[in-house]
Amino acid sequence: MEGLKEILDQMSGASGEDRALVEKAYVFASQAHKGHKRLSGEPYLVHLVETAKGLAALGMGSKTVAAGLLHDSIEDVGILPDTLEKEFGKEVRFLVEGVTKLGHFKYHGAERHRESLRKLLVATGQDARVLIIKLMDRLHNMRTLRWVPEVKRHRIAMETLEIYAAIAHRLGMGLVRKELEDLAFEYGYPEEFKETKTLLHEKAKETRSRLEHMTRTLRKELAKNEVTKFETDYRVKGFYSLWQKLMRKDRDMSKVYDIAAIRIVVPTVADCYRVLGIVNNLWQPLPNKIKDYIAFPKPNGYQSLHTTVFAGDGGIVEVQIRTKEMHDKAQYGIAAHVIYKEKGGKTPGGRATSFDWIRSLIPGFGGRAPVPKLSEQEKKRSRYGAPSAPEWLANLDEEEVDDPDFETTLRTDIFTHRVFVFTPHGDVVDLPLEATPIDFAYAIHSDIGDHVAGVKVNGKMVQLDTVLENGDIVEIETRKGAYPKRKWLDIAQTTLARRHIRNALERENK
Ligand code: MN
């Protein structure tokens, strides 16, 4: 029961009922995975506890923590979804099934499909909690990657870099992203990792003593200006993000100014601007390096004031100034957003939420454009029965929207607009609802579309007008003598396919 205690220790504010649910999940998981071992030889339960602990530490609710304990029970030990629902309720079942589904998608390294795969994961996640569980699962798997056979490590590391770290970034989860990236960097690019590590080591000593000195000076100066409530610390850049920056700066370490940064956390937004003035007065700032991400947050919701200053000893250092809430959101992202919402807090600066990225994933919802309503016909066509366009997306901008539970508001209904299917190689193709194999064929290549002879969906021959469903594996058989038919124009849903069909029919007429 040691593991259970560790999880509950992270759930300080939880009710007796919440604790009971987590305990029940713990007992259930330890029974279900009895005798089941990790590649490290450890009991499988260790992995489940670590996943759940990470979720509890992020402040997630008891159902999410319970789902963290149960997340491999369907896939690995054959527990039935119905059993989960009977024991733990609909929501826990939904979360575990969601994570199980995500586990089936694999990254194959095709550049052009990378964005589709990310979208697919988000869409399949449907609920940000599913993604957060998956990220905590992946984090522990990365921490224990050395036990995985070498042949598999590289693929898993690349998948982590390209897909999961990117999702963590979009969710604004800075700490998770950094750890995922640094763990994956070591296995994905071993040579570059070693090189970067050595470079950072050489720099670290000089940097640390400079930062300590600057922090002392800064504390005195703030006190002199009667700023009494503040915290300072400093952070060193992650290996992977340092390496990426080095690539952009011709591998010249002296051009990277934010290897280390001083952070100042103050109570209010007004304090942030005041402290910025004090810092820029104390040390000479570099021109064009003063960034106001409070008035203009980054797309993932990040807020802070940045300035880069001459330290006076030949060094250059970045200083980041923010409120406690901005700091928590930068570290924990969407998870912190939920906690602050629950406490009834408001987003300081109030200009953006960390959800803009979700909007950007939905076709036609780019940027901050108002969310259009679906027509009656579109409503009928939506097989998920969503009543309208994702209204919660539009509402997220408004401060007064109350967000009583994460449960309903974070569900994305990307599914009411797009369907994601696979090629036999596992590449993802992103199509409109009601799309058919004809649309799929033309999305791959016009040559394939023009010579469709037959189609298999999930291994079975089907008619060309079959409506594709999420997750279908579609295989097109082509024949040289096969040509588009007029009735294909009614079958195709995409303008791309229709245009090609029309062209082909015209060519034939001549
Ligand atoms: Mn797992």
Coordinates of C-alpha atoms and ligand atoms in Angstrom, one line a residue:
M1 CA 0.0 0.0 0.0
E2 CA 3.1 2.2 -0.1
G3 CA 2.3 3.4 -3.6
L4 CA -1.3 4.3 -2.6
K5 CA 0.0 6.5 0.2
E6 CA 2.3 8.3 -2.2
I7 CA -0.6 9.1 -4.5
L8 CA -2.9 10.2 -1.7
D9 CA -0.2 12.4 -0.3
Q10 CA -0.4 14.4 -3.5
M11 CA -4.1 14.9 -3.2
S12 CA -4.2 17.2 -0.2
G13 CA -7.6 18.8 -0.7
A14 CA -9.4 15.7 -1.8
S15 CA -12.6 14.5 -0.1
G16 CA -13.1 11.1 1.6
E17 CA -15.1 10.0 -1.4
D18 CA -12.3 11.0 -3.8
R19 CA -9.7 9.1 -1.7
A20 CA -11.9 6.1 -1.6
L21 CA -12.2 6.0 -5.4
V22 CA -8.5 6.2 -5.8
E23 CA -7.9 3.5 -3.2
K24 CA -10.5 1.2 -4.9
A25 CA -8.7 1.7 -8.2
Y26 CA -5.3 1.0 -6.6
V27 CA -6.6 -2.3 -5.1
F28 CA -8.3 -3.2 -8.4
A29 CA -5.1 -2.5 -10.4
S30 CA -2.8 -4.4 -8.1
Q31 CA -5.1 -7.5 -8.5
A32 CA -5.5 -7.1 -12.2
H33 CA -1.8 -6.7 -12.8
K34 CA -0.8 -9.4 -10.3
G35 CA 2.4 -11.1 -11.5
H36 CA 2.6 -8.6 -14.4
K37 CA 6.1 -7.2 -14.7
R38 CA 7.8 -4.3 -16.5
L39 CA 10.9 -4.9 -18.7
S40 CA 12.9 -3.5 -15.7
G41 CA 11.7 -6.5 -13.7
E42 CA 9.7 -4.3 -11.4
P43 CA 6.1 -5.1 -10.7
Y44 CA 3.8 -3.4 -13.3
L45 CA 2.0 -1.6 -10.5
V46 CA 5.0 0.7 -10.1
H47 CA 4.3 2.2 -13.5
L48 CA 0.6 2.7 -12.7
V49 CA 1.5 4.3 -9.4
E50 CA 4.0 6.7 -11.0
T51 CA 1.4 7.7 -13.7
A52 CA -1.3 8.3 -11.1
K53 CA 1.2 10.2 -8.8
G54 CA 2.1 12.5 -11.7
L55 CA -1.6 13.2 -12.3
A56 CA -2.3 13.8 -8.6
A57 CA 0.7 16.2 -8.4
L58 CA -0.8 18.2 -11.3
G59 CA -3.9 18.6 -9.3
M60 CA -6.1 16.4 -11.4
G61 CA -9.4 15.1 -9.9
S62 CA -9.9 11.6 -8.4
K63 CA -11.5 10.1 -11.6
T64 CA -8.4 11.1 -13.6
V65 CA -6.1 9.7 -11.0
A66 CA -8.1 6.5 -10.8
A67 CA -8.0 6.2 -14.6
G68 CA -4.2 6.7 -14.4
L69 CA -4.0 3.6 -12.2
L70 CA -6.3 1.7 -14.6
H71 CA -4.9 3.0 -17.9
D72 CA -3.3 -0.3 -19.0
S73 CA -5.9 -2.6 -17.6
I74 CA -7.9 -3.1 -20.9
E75 CA -4.9 -3.4 -23.2
D76 CA -2.5 -5.4 -21.1
V77 CA -4.5 -7.6 -18.8
G78 CA -7.8 -7.9 -20.7
I79 CA -10.2 -6.1 -18.2
L80 CA -13.5 -5.4 -20.0
P81 CA -14.6 -1.8 -20.4
D82 CA -18.0 -2.9 -18.9
T83 CA -16.3 -4.1 -15.8
L84 CA -14.5 -0.7 -15.4
E85 CA -17.9 1.0 -15.8
K86 CA -19.6 -1.2 -13.3
E87 CA -16.8 -0.7 -10.7
F88 CA -15.8 2.9 -11.3
G89 CA -18.5 4.6 -13.4
K90 CA -18.9 5.8 -17.0
E91 CA -16.3 8.6 -16.8
V92 CA -13.4 6.4 -15.6
R93 CA -14.3 3.9 -18.4
F94 CA -14.3 6.7 -20.9
L95 CA -10.9 7.9 -19.8
V96 CA -9.3 4.5 -19.8
E97 CA -10.8 3.6 -23.2
G98 CA -9.5 7.0 -24.5
V99 CA -5.9 6.3 -23.4
T100 CA -6.1 2.7 -24.7
K101 CA -7.1 4.1 -28.2
L102 CA -4.3 6.6 -28.2
G103 CA -1.9 3.7 -27.6
H104 CA -2.7 2.2 -31.0
F105 CA -1.3 5.1 -33.0
K106 CA 2.3 4.9 -33.9
Y107 CA 4.7 7.5 -35.3
H108 CA 6.4 6.3 -38.5
G109 CA 8.5 9.4 -39.2
A110 CA 6.7 10.6 -42.3
E111 CA 7.1 14.4 -42.1
R112 CA 3.9 15.2 -44.0
H113 CA 1.8 13.1 -41.6
R114 CA 3.2 14.5 -38.4
E115 CA 0.7 17.3 -38.1
S116 CA -2.2 15.0 -38.9
L117 CA -1.1 12.6 -36.2
R118 CA -1.0 15.3 -33.7
K119 CA -4.4 16.4 -34.7
L120 CA -5.6 12.8 -34.5
L121 CA -4.3 12.4 -31.0
V122 CA -6.0 15.5 -29.9
A123 CA -9.2 14.5 -31.6
T124 CA -9.1 11.0 -30.2
G125 CA -8.3 12.5 -26.8
Q126 CA -11.6 14.3 -27.1
D127 CA -11.1 15.3 -23.5
A128 CA -7.9 16.9 -22.4
R129 CA -7.8 14.6 -19.4
V130 CA -7.1 11.7 -21.8
L131 CA -4.1 13.5 -23.2
I132 CA -2.8 14.4 -19.8
I133 CA -3.0 10.8 -18.6
K134 CA -1.2 9.8 -21.8
L135 CA 1.5 12.4 -21.2
M136 CA 2.1 11.1 -17.6
D137 CA 2.2 7.5 -18.9
R138 CA 4.7 8.5 -21.6
L139 CA 6.8 10.4 -19.0
H140 CA 7.3 7.4 -16.9
N141 CA 8.0 5.2 -19.9
M142 CA 10.7 7.7 -21.0
R143 CA 12.2 7.7 -17.5
T144 CA 12.5 3.9 -17.8
L145 CA 13.4 3.8 -21.5
R146 CA 16.8 2.2 -20.8
W147 CA 15.1 -1.1 -20.1
V148 CA 13.5 -1.2 -23.5
P149 CA 15.4 -3.2 -26.2
E150 CA 17.7 -0.9 -28.1
V151 CA 16.0 -1.4 -31.5
K152 CA 12.8 0.1 -30.1
R153 CA 14.3 3.0 -28.2
H154 CA 14.9 5.3 -31.2
R155 CA 11.4 5.1 -32.5
I156 CA 9.9 5.7 -29.1
A157 CA 12.2 8.7 -28.6
M158 CA 11.4 10.2 -31.9
E159 CA 7.7 9.7 -31.3
T160 CA 8.1 11.4 -28.0
L161 CA 9.9 14.4 -29.5
E162 CA 7.7 14.9 -32.5
I163 CA 4.3 14.1 -31.0
Y164 CA 4.1 14.0 -27.2
A165 CA 6.5 16.9 -26.4
A166 CA 4.7 18.9 -29.0
I167 CA 1.4 18.2 -27.4
A168 CA 2.7 19.0 -24.0
H169 CA 4.0 22.3 -25.4
R170 CA 0.6 23.1 -26.9
L171 CA -1.1 22.3 -23.6
G172 CA 1.3 24.8 -22.1
M173 CA 2.9 22.1 -19.8
G174 CA 6.4 23.5 -19.8
L175 CA 7.9 21.2 -17.2
V176 CA 6.5 18.0 -18.7
R177 CA 7.7 19.1 -22.2
K178 CA 11.2 19.8 -21.0
E179 CA 11.6 16.5 -19.3
L180 CA 10.1 14.6 -22.2
E181 CA 12.4 16.4 -24.6
D182 CA 15.6 15.9 -22.6
L183 CA 14.9 12.2 -22.1
A184 CA 14.0 11.7 -25.7
F185 CA 16.9 13.7 -27.0
E186 CA 19.4 11.4 -25.4
Y187 CA 18.0 8.3 -27.2
G188 CA 16.8 10.1 -30.4
Y189 CA 20.1 12.0 -31.1
P190 CA 22.8 10.4 -28.9
E191 CA 25.7 12.2 -30.6
E192 CA 24.1 15.6 -30.5
F193 CA 23.0 15.0 -26.9
K194 CA 26.6 14.3 -25.8
E195 CA 27.9 17.4 -27.6
T196 CA 25.2 19.7 -26.1
K197 CA 25.8 18.2 -22.6
T198 CA 29.5 19.0 -22.8
L199 CA 28.9 22.5 -24.0
L200 CA 26.4 23.2 -21.3
H201 CA 28.7 21.7 -18.7
E202 CA 31.5 24.1 -19.6
K203 CA 29.2 27.0 -19.4
A204 CA 27.4 26.0 -16.3
K205 CA 30.0 26.9 -13.7
E206 CA 30.6 30.4 -15.0
T207 CA 26.9 31.0 -15.5
R208 CA 25.9 29.8 -12.0
S209 CA 28.2 32.1 -10.1
R210 CA 27.1 35.0 -12.3
L211 CA 23.4 34.3 -11.6
E212 CA 24.0 34.0 -7.9
H213 CA 25.8 37.4 -7.9
M214 CA 23.0 39.0 -9.9
T215 CA 20.3 37.6 -7.7
R216 CA 21.9 39.1 -4.6
T217 CA 22.2 42.5 -6.3
L218 CA 18.6 42.3 -7.5
R219 CA 17.2 41.4 -4.1
K220 CA 18.9 44.5 -2.6
E221 CA 17.7 46.8 -5.3
L222 CA 14.1 45.5 -5.0
A223 CA 14.1 46.1 -1.3
K224 CA 15.4 49.6 -1.8
N225 CA 12.5 50.2 -4.1
E226 CA 10.1 48.8 -1.5
V227 CA 9.2 45.7 -3.5
T228 CA 9.1 43.2 -0.6
K229 CA 6.9 40.4 -1.9
F230 CA 8.8 38.5 -4.5
E231 CA 10.5 35.2 -5.1
T232 CA 13.5 34.7 -7.3
D233 CA 15.1 31.6 -8.8
Y234 CA 16.8 30.7 -12.0
R235 CA 16.4 28.0 -14.6
V236 CA 18.8 26.4 -17.0
K237 CA 17.7 25.7 -20.5
G238 CA 16.9 22.1 -21.4
F239 CA 19.4 20.2 -23.5
Y240 CA 17.0 19.7 -26.4
S241 CA 15.8 23.3 -26.6
L242 CA 19.4 24.5 -26.2
W243 CA 20.5 22.3 -29.1
Q244 CA 17.6 23.5 -31.3
K245 CA 18.7 27.1 -30.5
L246 CA 22.3 26.3 -31.3
M247 CA 21.3 25.0 -34.7
R248 CA 19.6 28.3 -35.4
K249 CA 22.7 30.3 -34.2
D250 CA 25.4 28.5 -36.2
R251 CA 26.4 26.4 -33.2
D252 CA 27.7 29.5 -31.5
M253 CA 27.1 29.3 -27.8
S254 CA 27.9 33.0 -27.3
K255 CA 24.8 33.9 -29.3
V256 CA 22.5 32.0 -27.0
Y257 CA 21.4 34.5 -24.3
D258 CA 18.9 32.5 -22.4
I259 CA 21.0 29.4 -21.4
A260 CA 20.1 30.5 -18.0
A261 CA 17.4 32.9 -16.9
I262 CA 16.6 34.6 -13.7
R263 CA 12.9 34.4 -12.7
I264 CA 11.2 36.9 -10.5
V265 CA 7.7 36.1 -9.3
V266 CA 5.6 38.9 -7.9
P267 CA 2.0 39.2 -6.7
T268 CA 0.4 41.4 -9.4
V269 CA 0.6 42.4 -13.0
A270 CA 1.4 46.0 -11.9
D271 CA 4.3 44.7 -9.9
C272 CA 5.6 42.9 -13.0
Y273 CA 5.9 46.2 -14.9
R274 CA 7.4 47.9 -11.9
V275 CA 10.1 45.3 -11.5
L276 CA 10.8 45.4 -15.2
G277 CA 11.7 49.1 -14.8
I278 CA 13.9 48.3 -11.9
V279 CA 15.8 45.6 -13.7
N280 CA 16.3 47.6 -16.9
N281 CA 17.5 50.5 -14.7
L282 CA 20.0 48.3 -12.8
W283 CA 21.5 46.6 -15.9
Q284 CA 21.7 47.8 -19.4
P285 CA 19.1 45.9 -21.5
L286 CA 19.8 44.7 -25.0
P287 CA 17.7 46.6 -27.6
N288 CA 14.7 44.7 -29.1
K289 CA 15.0 42.1 -26.4
I290 CA 12.3 43.4 -24.1
K291 CA 9.2 41.2 -24.7
D292 CA 5.8 41.8 -23.3
Y293 CA 4.1 38.4 -23.2
I294 CA 1.6 39.7 -20.6
A295 CA -0.1 42.1 -23.1
F296 CA 0.7 39.7 -25.9
P297 CA 0.7 36.1 -24.7
K298 CA 2.2 33.4 -26.7
P299 CA -0.2 31.2 -28.7
N300 CA -0.1 28.5 -26.0
G301 CA -1.1 31.0 -23.3
Y302 CA 2.4 31.7 -21.9
Q303 CA 2.6 35.0 -20.1
S304 CA 5.6 36.8 -18.7
L305 CA 7.8 39.9 -19.2
H306 CA 11.3 39.1 -20.6
T307 CA 14.3 41.4 -20.8
T308 CA 17.8 40.5 -21.7
V309 CA 20.6 42.5 -19.9
F310 CA 24.3 42.9 -19.8
A311 CA 25.4 41.5 -16.5
G312 CA 28.4 43.9 -16.4
D313 CA 31.0 41.1 -16.4
G314 CA 30.8 40.4 -20.1
G315 CA 27.9 38.0 -19.7
I316 CA 24.4 38.4 -21.0
V317 CA 21.4 37.1 -19.0
E318 CA 17.7 36.8 -19.6
V319 CA 15.3 38.0 -16.8
Q320 CA 11.7 36.8 -16.7
I321 CA 9.1 38.5 -14.6
R322 CA 5.6 37.1 -13.9
T323 CA 2.9 36.6 -11.3
K324 CA 2.6 33.4 -9.4
E325 CA -0.4 32.4 -11.5
M326 CA 1.4 32.9 -14.7
H327 CA 4.3 31.0 -13.3
D328 CA 2.2 28.0 -12.4
K329 CA 0.5 28.1 -15.8
A330 CA 3.9 28.1 -17.5
Q331 CA 4.9 25.1 -15.6
Y332 CA 1.7 23.1 -15.5
G333 CA -0.3 24.5 -18.4
I334 CA -3.7 23.3 -18.9
A335 CA -3.7 21.5 -15.6
A336 CA -3.0 24.7 -13.7
H337 CA -5.7 26.4 -15.7
V338 CA -8.2 24.0 -14.4
I339 CA -7.1 24.5 -10.8
Y340 CA -7.3 28.3 -11.1
K341 CA -10.7 28.1 -12.7
E342 CA -11.9 25.9 -9.9
K343 CA -10.6 28.5 -7.4
G344 CA -12.6 31.1 -9.3
G345 CA -9.5 32.9 -10.4
K346 CA -9.2 35.1 -13.4
T347 CA -6.5 35.1 -16.1
P348 CA -4.3 38.1 -15.5
G349 CA -4.1 40.3 -18.5
G350 CA -7.1 38.3 -19.6
R351 CA -6.4 38.5 -23.3
A352 CA -5.9 34.9 -24.2
T353 CA -6.6 31.5 -22.8
S354 CA -4.3 28.6 -23.2
F355 CA -7.0 27.1 -25.5
D356 CA -6.2 29.1 -28.6
W357 CA -4.2 26.2 -29.9
I358 CA -7.2 23.9 -29.8
R359 CA -9.1 26.3 -31.9
S360 CA -6.3 26.4 -34.4
L361 CA -6.6 22.6 -34.8
I362 CA -10.1 22.8 -36.0
P363 CA -10.6 23.7 -39.7
G364 CA -12.4 27.0 -40.1
F365 CA -11.7 28.0 -36.5
G366 CA -8.3 29.5 -37.1
G367 CA -7.1 32.2 -34.7
R368 CA -9.8 33.9 -32.7
A369 CA -12.5 33.9 -35.3
P370 CA -16.1 33.5 -33.9
V371 CA -17.3 29.9 -34.0
P372 CA -19.8 29.4 -36.8
K373 CA -23.0 27.5 -36.1
L374 CA -23.6 24.2 -37.9
S375 CA -26.6 24.2 -40.3
E376 CA -29.5 21.8 -39.6
Q377 CA -28.2 19.5 -42.2
E378 CA -24.8 19.4 -40.7
K379 CA -26.3 18.7 -37.3
K380 CA -28.1 15.7 -38.7
R381 CA -24.9 14.5 -40.4
S382 CA -23.0 14.6 -37.2
R383 CA -23.1 11.0 -36.1
Y384 CA -21.8 11.9 -32.7
G385 CA -25.0 13.9 -32.1
A386 CA -23.3 17.0 -31.0
P387 CA -26.0 19.7 -30.9
S388 CA -24.0 22.5 -32.5
A389 CA -20.5 23.7 -33.3
P390 CA -18.2 23.6 -30.3
E391 CA -19.6 26.4 -28.3
W392 CA -17.3 26.0 -25.5
L393 CA -14.5 27.0 -27.8
A394 CA -16.1 30.4 -28.4
N395 CA -16.9 30.8 -24.7
L396 CA -13.4 30.2 -23.5
D397 CA -12.5 33.7 -24.3
E398 CA -15.0 35.1 -22.0
E399 CA -13.9 35.6 -18.4
E400 CA -17.3 35.1 -16.9
V401 CA -17.9 31.7 -18.4
D402 CA -18.1 29.5 -15.4
D403 CA -16.4 26.3 -15.8
P404 CA -17.9 24.1 -13.1
D405 CA -16.5 21.0 -14.3
F406 CA -13.7 20.1 -16.6
E407 CA -15.7 17.1 -17.6
T408 CA -17.9 18.7 -20.2
T409 CA -16.1 21.8 -21.2
L410 CA -12.9 20.3 -22.3
R411 CA -14.4 17.9 -24.6
T412 CA -13.5 18.8 -28.1
D413 CA -15.8 17.9 -30.9
I414 CA -13.3 17.9 -33.7
F415 CA -15.0 14.6 -34.5
T416 CA -18.1 16.5 -35.6
H417 CA -16.1 18.1 -38.4
R418 CA -13.4 15.7 -39.5
V419 CA -12.7 12.0 -39.8
F420 CA -9.3 10.4 -39.5
V421 CA -8.4 7.3 -41.3
F422 CA -5.2 5.3 -42.0
T423 CA -3.3 4.0 -44.9
P424 CA -2.2 0.4 -44.6
H425 CA 1.2 1.7 -43.4
G426 CA -0.4 3.6 -40.5
D427 CA -0.2 7.1 -42.0
V428 CA -3.1 9.3 -41.1
V429 CA -5.3 11.0 -43.6
D430 CA -7.6 13.7 -42.4
L431 CA -10.9 14.0 -44.3
P432 CA -14.3 15.8 -44.0
L433 CA -17.2 13.9 -42.4
E434 CA -19.0 11.5 -44.8
A435 CA -15.9 11.1 -46.9
T436 CA -15.7 8.0 -49.1
P437 CA -12.8 5.9 -50.4
I438 CA -12.8 8.1 -53.5
D439 CA -11.9 11.1 -51.4
F440 CA -9.3 9.1 -49.6
A441 CA -7.7 7.9 -52.9
Y442 CA -7.5 11.5 -54.3
A443 CA -6.1 12.7 -51.0
I444 CA -3.2 10.3 -51.4
H445 CA -2.5 11.1 -55.1
S446 CA -4.5 12.0 -58.1
D447 CA -3.0 9.1 -60.0
I448 CA -4.4 6.7 -57.4
G449 CA -7.8 8.4 -57.5
D450 CA -7.9 8.2 -61.3
H451 CA -7.4 4.5 -61.3
V452 CA -9.3 3.1 -58.4
A453 CA -10.5 -0.4 -59.2
G454 CA -11.5 -1.6 -55.7
V455 CA -11.3 -0.7 -52.0
K456 CA -10.7 -2.6 -48.8
V457 CA -11.7 -1.1 -45.5
N458 CA -10.3 -2.9 -42.5
G459 CA -9.4 -5.8 -44.7
K460 CA -12.8 -6.2 -46.4
M461 CA -13.9 -5.3 -49.9
V462 CA -16.5 -2.5 -49.8
Q463 CA -18.5 -0.3 -52.2
L464 CA -16.9 2.9 -53.4
D465 CA -19.7 4.9 -51.7
T466 CA -19.0 3.5 -48.2
V467 CA -18.8 6.3 -45.7
L468 CA -15.5 6.2 -43.9
E469 CA -15.4 6.1 -40.1
N470 CA -12.7 7.3 -37.7
G471 CA -9.8 4.8 -37.4
D472 CA -10.7 2.9 -40.6
I473 CA -7.7 1.4 -42.4
V474 CA -8.3 2.0 -46.1
E475 CA -6.5 0.2 -48.9
I476 CA -7.0 1.2 -52.5
E477 CA -6.5 -1.2 -55.4
T478 CA -5.6 0.4 -58.7
R479 CA -5.7 -0.8 -62.2
K480 CA -4.3 0.9 -65.3
G481 CA -7.5 0.5 -67.3
A482 CA -9.8 1.8 -64.5
Y483 CA -11.2 5.3 -65.0
P484 CA -13.4 7.7 -63.0
K485 CA -17.2 7.3 -63.6
R486 CA -19.7 10.1 -63.6
K487 CA -21.5 8.9 -60.5
W488 CA -18.3 9.4 -58.6
L489 CA -19.2 13.0 -58.6
D490 CA -22.0 12.2 -56.2
I491 CA -19.9 9.9 -54.1
A492 CA -17.0 12.3 -53.5
Q493 CA -17.2 14.9 -50.7
T494 CA -14.1 16.9 -51.2
T495 CA -13.7 19.5 -53.9
L496 CA -10.2 18.1 -54.6
A497 CA -11.7 14.8 -55.6
R498 CA -14.5 16.3 -57.6
R499 CA -12.1 18.5 -59.5
H500 CA -10.0 15.6 -60.5
I501 CA -13.0 13.5 -61.5
R502 CA -14.3 16.3 -63.7
N503 CA -11.0 16.7 -65.4
A504 CA -10.7 13.0 -66.0
L505 CA -14.2 12.8 -67.5
E506 CA -13.4 15.7 -69.8
R507 CA -10.3 14.1 -71.0
E508 CA -12.2 11.0 -71.7
N509 CA -14.9 12.9 -73.7
K510 CA -12.2 14.2 -76.0
Ligands
MN1 MN 1.3 2.7 -19.5

